[in-house]
Tab-separated table of C-alpha atoms and ligand atoms in Angstrom:
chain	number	residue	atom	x	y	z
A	1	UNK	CA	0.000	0.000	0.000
A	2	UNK	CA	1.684	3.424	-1.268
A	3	UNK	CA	2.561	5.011	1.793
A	4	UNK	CA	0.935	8.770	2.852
A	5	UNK	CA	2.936	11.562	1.006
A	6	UNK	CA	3.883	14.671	3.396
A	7	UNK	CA	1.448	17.169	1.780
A	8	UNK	CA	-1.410	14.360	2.874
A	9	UNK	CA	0.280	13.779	6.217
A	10	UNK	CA	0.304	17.474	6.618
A	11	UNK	CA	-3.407	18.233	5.864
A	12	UNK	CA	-4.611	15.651	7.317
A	13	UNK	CA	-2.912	16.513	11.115
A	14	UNK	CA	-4.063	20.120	10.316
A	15	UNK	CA	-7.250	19.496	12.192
A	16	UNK	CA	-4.578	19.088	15.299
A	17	UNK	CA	-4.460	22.987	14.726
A	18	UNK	CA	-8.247	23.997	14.673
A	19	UNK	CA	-7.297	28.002	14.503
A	20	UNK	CA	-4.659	26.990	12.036
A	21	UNK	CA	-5.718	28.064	8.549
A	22	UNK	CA	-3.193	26.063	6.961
A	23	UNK	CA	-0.394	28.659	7.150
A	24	UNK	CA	2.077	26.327	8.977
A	25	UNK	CA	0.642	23.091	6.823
A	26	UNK	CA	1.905	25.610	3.407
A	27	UNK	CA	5.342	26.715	5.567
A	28	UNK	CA	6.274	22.922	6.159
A	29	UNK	CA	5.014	22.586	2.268
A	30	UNK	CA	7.955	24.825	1.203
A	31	UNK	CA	10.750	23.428	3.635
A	32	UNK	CA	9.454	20.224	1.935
A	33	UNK	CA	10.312	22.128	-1.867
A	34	UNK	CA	13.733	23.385	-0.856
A	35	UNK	CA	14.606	19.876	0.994
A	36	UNK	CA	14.123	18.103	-2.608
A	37	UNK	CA	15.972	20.852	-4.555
A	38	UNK	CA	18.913	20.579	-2.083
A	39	UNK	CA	18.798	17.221	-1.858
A	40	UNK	CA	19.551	17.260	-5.749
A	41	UNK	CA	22.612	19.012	-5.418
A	42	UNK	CA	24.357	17.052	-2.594
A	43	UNK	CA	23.350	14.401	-4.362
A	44	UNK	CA	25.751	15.249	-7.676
A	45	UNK	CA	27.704	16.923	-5.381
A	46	UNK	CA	30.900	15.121	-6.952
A	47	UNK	CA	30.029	15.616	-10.627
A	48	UNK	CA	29.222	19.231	-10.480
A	49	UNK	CA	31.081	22.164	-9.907
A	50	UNK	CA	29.598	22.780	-6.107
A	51	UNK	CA	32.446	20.880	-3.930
A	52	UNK	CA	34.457	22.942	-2.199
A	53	UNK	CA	35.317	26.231	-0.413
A	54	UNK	CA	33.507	29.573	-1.676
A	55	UNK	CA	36.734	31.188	-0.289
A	56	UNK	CA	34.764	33.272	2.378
A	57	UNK	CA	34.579	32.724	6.209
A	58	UNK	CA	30.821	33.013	8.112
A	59	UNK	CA	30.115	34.692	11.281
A	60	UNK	CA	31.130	31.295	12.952
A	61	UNK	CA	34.740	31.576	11.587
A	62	UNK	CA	33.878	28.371	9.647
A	63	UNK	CA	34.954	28.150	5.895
A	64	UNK	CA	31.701	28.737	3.737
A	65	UNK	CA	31.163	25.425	1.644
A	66	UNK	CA	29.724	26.619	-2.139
A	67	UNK	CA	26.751	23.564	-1.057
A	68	UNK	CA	26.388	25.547	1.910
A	69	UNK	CA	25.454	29.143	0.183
A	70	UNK	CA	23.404	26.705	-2.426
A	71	UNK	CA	21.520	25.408	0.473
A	72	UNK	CA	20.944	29.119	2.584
A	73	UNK	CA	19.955	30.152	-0.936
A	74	UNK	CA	17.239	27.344	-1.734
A	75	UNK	CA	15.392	27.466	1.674
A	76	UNK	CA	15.875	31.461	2.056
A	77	UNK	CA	14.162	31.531	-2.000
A	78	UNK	CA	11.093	28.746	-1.197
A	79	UNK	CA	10.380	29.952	2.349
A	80	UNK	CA	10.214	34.036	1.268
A	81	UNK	CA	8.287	32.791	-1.877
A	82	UNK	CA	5.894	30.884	-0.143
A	83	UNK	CA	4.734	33.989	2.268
A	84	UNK	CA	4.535	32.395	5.145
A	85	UNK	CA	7.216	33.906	6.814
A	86	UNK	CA	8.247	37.504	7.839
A	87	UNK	CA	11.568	36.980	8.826
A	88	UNK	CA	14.273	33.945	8.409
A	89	UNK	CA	17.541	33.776	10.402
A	90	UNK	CA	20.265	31.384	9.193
A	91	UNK	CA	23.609	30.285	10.429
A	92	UNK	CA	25.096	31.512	7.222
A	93	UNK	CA	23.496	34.842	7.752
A	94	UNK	CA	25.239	37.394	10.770
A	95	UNK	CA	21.938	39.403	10.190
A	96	UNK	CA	18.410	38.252	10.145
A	97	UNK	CA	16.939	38.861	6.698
A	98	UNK	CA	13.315	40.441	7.178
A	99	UNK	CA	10.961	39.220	4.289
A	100	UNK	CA	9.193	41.994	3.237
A	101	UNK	CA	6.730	41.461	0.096
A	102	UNK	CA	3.647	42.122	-0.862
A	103	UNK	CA	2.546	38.154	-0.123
A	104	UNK	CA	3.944	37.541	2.779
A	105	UNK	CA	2.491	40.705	4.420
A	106	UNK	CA	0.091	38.349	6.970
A	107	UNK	CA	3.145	36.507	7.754
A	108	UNK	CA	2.465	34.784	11.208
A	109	UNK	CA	5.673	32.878	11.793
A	110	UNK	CA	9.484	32.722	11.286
A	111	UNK	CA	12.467	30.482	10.422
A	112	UNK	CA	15.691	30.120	11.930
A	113	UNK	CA	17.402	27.272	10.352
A	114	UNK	CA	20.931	25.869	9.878
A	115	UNK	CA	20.629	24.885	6.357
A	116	UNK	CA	23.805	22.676	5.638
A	117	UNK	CA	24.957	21.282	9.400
A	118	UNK	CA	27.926	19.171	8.910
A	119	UNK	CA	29.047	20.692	5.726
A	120	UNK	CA	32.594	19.740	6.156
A	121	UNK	CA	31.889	16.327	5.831
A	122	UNK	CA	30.352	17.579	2.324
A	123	UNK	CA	33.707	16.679	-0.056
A	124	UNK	CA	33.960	13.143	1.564
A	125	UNK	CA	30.657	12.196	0.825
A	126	UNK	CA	29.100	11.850	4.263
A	127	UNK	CA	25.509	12.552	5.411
A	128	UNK	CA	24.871	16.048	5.750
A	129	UNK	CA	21.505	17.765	6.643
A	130	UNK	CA	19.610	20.950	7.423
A	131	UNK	CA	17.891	22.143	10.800
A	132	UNK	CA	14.827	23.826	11.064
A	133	UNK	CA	12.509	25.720	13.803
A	134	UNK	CA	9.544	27.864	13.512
A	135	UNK	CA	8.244	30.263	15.596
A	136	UNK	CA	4.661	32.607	15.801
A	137	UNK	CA	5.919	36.175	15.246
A	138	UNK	CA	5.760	38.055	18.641
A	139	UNK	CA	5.804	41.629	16.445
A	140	UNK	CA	2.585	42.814	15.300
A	141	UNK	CA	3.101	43.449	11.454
A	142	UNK	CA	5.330	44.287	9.002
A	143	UNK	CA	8.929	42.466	8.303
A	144	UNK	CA	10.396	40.346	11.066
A	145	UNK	CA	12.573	41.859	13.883
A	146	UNK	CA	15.296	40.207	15.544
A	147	UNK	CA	12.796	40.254	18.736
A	148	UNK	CA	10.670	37.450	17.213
A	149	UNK	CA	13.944	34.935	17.265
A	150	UNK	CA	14.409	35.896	20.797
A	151	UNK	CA	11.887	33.195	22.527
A	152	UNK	CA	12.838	30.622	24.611
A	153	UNK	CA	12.888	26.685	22.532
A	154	UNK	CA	9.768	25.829	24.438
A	155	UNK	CA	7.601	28.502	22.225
A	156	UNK	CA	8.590	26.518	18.979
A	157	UNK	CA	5.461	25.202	17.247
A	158	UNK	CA	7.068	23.113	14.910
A	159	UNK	CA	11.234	21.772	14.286
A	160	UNK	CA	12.611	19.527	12.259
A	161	UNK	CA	15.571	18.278	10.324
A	162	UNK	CA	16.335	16.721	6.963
A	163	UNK	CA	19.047	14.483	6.675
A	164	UNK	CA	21.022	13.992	3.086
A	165	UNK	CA	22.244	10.813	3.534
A	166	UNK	CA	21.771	6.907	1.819
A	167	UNK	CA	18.372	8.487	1.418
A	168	UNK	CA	16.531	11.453	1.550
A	169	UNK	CA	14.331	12.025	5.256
A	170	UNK	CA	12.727	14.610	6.477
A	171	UNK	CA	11.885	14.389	10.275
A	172	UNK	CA	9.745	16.935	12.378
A	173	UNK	CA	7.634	17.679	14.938
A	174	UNK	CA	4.459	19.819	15.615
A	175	UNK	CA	4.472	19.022	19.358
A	176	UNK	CA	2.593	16.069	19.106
A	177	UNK	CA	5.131	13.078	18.631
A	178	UNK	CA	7.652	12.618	15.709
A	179	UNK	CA	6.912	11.744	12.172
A	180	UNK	CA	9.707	11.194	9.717
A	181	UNK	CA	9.426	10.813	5.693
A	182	UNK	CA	11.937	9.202	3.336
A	183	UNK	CA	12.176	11.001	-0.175
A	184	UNK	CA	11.033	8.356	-2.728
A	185	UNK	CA	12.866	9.797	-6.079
A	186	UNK	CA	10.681	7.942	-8.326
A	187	UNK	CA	7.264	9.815	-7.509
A	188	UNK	CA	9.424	13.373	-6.148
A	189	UNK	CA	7.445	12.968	-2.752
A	190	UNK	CA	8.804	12.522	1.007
A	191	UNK	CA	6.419	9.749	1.890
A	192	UNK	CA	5.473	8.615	5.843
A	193	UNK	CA	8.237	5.878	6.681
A	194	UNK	CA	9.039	6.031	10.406
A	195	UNK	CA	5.536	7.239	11.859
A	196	UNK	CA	5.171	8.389	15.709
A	197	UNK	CA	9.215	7.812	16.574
A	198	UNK	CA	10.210	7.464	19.819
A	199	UNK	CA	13.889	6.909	20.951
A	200	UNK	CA	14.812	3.976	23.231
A	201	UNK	CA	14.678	4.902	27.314
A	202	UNK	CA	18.328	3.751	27.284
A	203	UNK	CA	21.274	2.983	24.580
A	204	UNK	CA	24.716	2.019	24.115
A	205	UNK	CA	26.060	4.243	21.580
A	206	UNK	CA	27.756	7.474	22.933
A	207	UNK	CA	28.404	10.289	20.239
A	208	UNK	CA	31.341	12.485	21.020
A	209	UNK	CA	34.360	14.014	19.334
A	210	UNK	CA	36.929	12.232	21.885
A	211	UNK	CA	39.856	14.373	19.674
A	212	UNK	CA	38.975	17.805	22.527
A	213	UNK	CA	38.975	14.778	25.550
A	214	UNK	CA	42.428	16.854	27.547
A	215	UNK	CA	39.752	20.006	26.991
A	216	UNK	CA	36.405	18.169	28.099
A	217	UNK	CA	35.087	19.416	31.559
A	218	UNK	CA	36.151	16.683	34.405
A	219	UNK	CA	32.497	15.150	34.512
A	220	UNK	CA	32.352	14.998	30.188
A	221	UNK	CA	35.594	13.236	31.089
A	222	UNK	CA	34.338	10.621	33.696
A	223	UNK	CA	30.978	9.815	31.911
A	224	UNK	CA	33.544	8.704	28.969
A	225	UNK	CA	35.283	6.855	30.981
A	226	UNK	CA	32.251	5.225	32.310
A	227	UNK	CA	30.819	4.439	28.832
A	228	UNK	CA	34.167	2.709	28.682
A	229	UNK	CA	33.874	0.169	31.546
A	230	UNK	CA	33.382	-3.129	31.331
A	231	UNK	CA	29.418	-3.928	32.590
A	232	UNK	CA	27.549	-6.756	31.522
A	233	UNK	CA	24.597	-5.661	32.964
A	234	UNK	CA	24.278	-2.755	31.805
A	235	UNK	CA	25.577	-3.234	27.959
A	236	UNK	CA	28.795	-1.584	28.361
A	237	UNK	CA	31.436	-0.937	26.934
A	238	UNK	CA	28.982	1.400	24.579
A	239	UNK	CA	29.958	1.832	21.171
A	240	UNK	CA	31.730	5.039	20.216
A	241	UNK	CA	29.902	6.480	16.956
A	242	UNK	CA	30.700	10.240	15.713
A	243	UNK	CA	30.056	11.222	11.984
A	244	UNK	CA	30.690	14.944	12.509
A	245	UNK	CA	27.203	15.385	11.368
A	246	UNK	CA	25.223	16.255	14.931
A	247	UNK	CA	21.740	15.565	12.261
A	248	UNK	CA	23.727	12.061	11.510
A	249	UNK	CA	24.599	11.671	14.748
A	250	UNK	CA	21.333	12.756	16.304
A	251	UNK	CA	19.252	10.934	13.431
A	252	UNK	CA	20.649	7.441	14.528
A	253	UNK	CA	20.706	8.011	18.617
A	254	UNK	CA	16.781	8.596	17.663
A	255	UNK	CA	16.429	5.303	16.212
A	256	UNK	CA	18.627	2.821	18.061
A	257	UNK	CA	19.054	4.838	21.362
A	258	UNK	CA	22.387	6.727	22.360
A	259	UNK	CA	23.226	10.149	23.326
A	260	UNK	CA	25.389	12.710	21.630
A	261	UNK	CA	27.279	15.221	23.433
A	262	UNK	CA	28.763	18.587	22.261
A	263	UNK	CA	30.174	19.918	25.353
A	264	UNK	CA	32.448	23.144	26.679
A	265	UNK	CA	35.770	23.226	25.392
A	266	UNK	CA	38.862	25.269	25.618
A	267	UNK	CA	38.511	26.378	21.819
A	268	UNK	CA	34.191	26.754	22.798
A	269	UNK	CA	34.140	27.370	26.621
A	270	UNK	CA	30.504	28.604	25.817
A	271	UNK	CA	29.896	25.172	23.209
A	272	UNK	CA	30.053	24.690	19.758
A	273	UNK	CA	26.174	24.306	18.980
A	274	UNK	CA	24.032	27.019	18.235
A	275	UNK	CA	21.128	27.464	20.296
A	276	UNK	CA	18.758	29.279	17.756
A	277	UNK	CA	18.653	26.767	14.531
A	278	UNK	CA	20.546	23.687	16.065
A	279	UNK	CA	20.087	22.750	19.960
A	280	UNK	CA	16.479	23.626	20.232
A	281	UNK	CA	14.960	22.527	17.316
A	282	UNK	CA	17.086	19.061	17.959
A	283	UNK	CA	15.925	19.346	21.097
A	284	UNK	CA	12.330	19.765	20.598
A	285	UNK	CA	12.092	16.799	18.368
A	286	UNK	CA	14.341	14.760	21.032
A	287	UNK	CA	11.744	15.753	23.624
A	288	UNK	CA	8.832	14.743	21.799
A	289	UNK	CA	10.494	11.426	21.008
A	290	UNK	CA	10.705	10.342	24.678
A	291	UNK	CA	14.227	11.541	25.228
A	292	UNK	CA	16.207	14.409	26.912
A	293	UNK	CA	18.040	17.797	25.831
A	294	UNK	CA	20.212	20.106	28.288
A	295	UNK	CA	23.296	21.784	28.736
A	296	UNK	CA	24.565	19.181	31.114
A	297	UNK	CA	22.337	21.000	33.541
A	298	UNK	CA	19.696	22.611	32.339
A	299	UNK	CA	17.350	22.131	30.101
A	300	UNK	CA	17.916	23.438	25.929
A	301	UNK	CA	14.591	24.778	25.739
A	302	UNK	CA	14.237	26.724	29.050
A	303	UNK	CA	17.637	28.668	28.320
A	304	UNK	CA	16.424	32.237	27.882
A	305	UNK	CA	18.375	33.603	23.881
A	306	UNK	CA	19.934	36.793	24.171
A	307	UNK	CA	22.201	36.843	20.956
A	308	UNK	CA	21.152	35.266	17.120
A	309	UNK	CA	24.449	33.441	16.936
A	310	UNK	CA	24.349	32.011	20.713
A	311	UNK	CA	25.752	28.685	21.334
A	312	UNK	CA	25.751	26.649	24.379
A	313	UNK	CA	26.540	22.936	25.044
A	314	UNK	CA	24.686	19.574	24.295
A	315	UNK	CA	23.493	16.599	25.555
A	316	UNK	CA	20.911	15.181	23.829
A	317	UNK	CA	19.518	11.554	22.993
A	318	UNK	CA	18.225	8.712	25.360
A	319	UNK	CA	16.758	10.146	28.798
A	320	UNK	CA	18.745	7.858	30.993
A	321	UNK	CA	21.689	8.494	29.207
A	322	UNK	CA	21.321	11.784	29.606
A	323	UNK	CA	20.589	11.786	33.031
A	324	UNK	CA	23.616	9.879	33.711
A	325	UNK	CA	26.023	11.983	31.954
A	326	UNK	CA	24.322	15.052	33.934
A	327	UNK	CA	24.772	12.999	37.523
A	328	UNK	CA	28.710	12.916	36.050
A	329	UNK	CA	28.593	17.060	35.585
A	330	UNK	CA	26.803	17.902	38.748
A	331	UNK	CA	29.336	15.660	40.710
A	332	UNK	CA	32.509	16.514	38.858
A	333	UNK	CA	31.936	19.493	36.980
A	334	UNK	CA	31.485	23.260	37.615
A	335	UNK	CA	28.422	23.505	35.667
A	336	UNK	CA	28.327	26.709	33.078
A	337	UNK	CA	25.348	29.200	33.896
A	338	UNK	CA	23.852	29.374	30.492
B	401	LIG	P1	33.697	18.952	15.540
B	401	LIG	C1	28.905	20.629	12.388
B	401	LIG	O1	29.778	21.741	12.178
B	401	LIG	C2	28.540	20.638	13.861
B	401	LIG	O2	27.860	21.824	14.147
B	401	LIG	C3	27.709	19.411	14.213
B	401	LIG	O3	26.834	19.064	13.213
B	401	LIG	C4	28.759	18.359	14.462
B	401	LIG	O4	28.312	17.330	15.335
B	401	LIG	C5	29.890	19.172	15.098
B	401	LIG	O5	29.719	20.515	14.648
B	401	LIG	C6	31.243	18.678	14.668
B	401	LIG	O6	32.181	19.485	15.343
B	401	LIG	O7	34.351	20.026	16.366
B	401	LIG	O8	33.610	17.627	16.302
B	401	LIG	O9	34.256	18.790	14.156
């Protein structure tokens, strides 16, 4: 039986949102267009002219990728087409960029997105993805202000990630569970494939980049070592699994349990993560899935955002893997007030 395309999924959960008058059902309608475009691209990305370095550095220091500006270009063109949105914010972007046209005067919500996370894994042919969270303007009319990104994670209505990788998904997340689509390339549609998703209570699989251990905060430090024992009983040694893509990374903690951890470092003593388009959209699917997001004490989407660009650290992915790893900070570590 042909499984339920996205636009049906979409329409037919949009009596979840009785005041909704299908604004957000269009809005996820044109991630859904730029996803498939992008997807394209990173797809050839070998045959084509696109791999690479543009040359230029972004706000985050980080070398711009030329499948990077392709990407901030494709969701920045459907999502200020589609006139849903009055303002988008993007990690390629040190500005927001207010959407001011005649059909997206109504606007009710905005975007802050990462569109290409991982992009350095782009010329070696690894999974990549983009990161996505929408918001309800707080400002009354006009183009976005930077005001309407400044909300705390727990006023997203919607978040959700699409992952380039051996195929196509789109994942997201309304605030009522986790559905996740898988691009079928014959028919051009992102059809249901992994409906209500929930991660697993516990895991074995700990996601970290072990390279910035001498920098890790003491308790970072012992929960690694304790992922390292020997423990029948409790499946350990876990298995050590980091792409360098947190949506990878993230993407298969969600489905066989684990928990991924971005934490303070020397070179990041505030984190590497973004909190705007990165740690609390992640984290808002995570929590709807059944597991846990914080800073190693404190909850992603209760951190109040005071700067576009902010980052902060992460622990995300199975709740009792995450509570574990925060019993390790609060004993050993000086936790950061974030
Ligand atoms: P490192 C990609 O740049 C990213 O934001 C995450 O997607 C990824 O998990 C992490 O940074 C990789 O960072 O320092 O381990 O290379």
């Amino acid at each position: 039986m042909k499984s339920k395309t996205l636009g049906q999924f979409i329409i037919e959960k949009q009596a979840d949102f009785p005041f909704a008058k299908g604004e957000l059902s269009r809005l996820l309608r044109d991630i859904g267009i730029a996803a498939k475009i992008v997807n394209r691209e990173v797809n050839k990305a070998g045959l084509v002219e696109i791999l690479g370095e543009t040359g230029e550095t972004n706000i985050q220091g980080e070398k711009v990728k030329k499948l990077d500006v392709f990407a901030n270009e494709q969701f920045i063109a459907a999502l200020s087409a589609g006139g849903e949105v009055c303002a988008i914010a993007s990690e390629e972007n040190d500005e927001i960029i207010p959407v001011d046209s005649a059909i997206s005067k109504n606007a009710k919500y905005v975007v802050a997105m990462d569109p290409l996370d991982g992009s350095s894994n782009i010329d070696v042919n690894v999974s990549v993805g983009t990161i996505f969270s929408i918001y309800r303007r707080t400002s009354l009319s006009g183009p976005g202000t930077l005001e309407d990104f400044m909300q705390r994670g727990t006023e997203q209505i919607a978040a959700g990630y699409i992952i380039y990788g051996s195929s196509c998904m789109l994942v997201y997340t309304t605030g009522k569970g986790v559905n996740g689509f898988t691009l079928d390339p014959s028919i051009g549609e992102f059809c249901l494939s992994h409906p209500n998703m929930m991660t697993r209570k516990d895991g074995n699989v700990y996601s970290v980049n072990e390279g910035n251990y001498l920098h890790f905060p003491d308790g970072v430090k012992k929960y690694i070592k304790y992922c390292q024992e020997e423990d029948k009983a409790s499946s350990r040694p876990y298995s050590s699994r980091y792409i360098g893509s947190g949506v990878a990374d993230i993407h298969r903690n969600l489905i066989v349990g684990g928990i991924y951890i971005y934490p303070t470092t020397t070179k990041s003593p505030k984190g590497k993560l973004r909190l705007l388009y990165e740690c609390n959209p992640l984290a808002f699917i995570i929590e709807q899935a059944g597991g846990k997001a914080t800073t190693g004490s404190k909850r992603i989407m209760e951190i109040d955002i005071k700067e576009l660009h902010q980052r902060t650290p992460l622990f995300c992915g199975s709740a009792d893997m995450v509570d574990k790893a925060m019993e390790f900070m609060s004993k050993y570590s000086t936790t950061e007030k974030v």
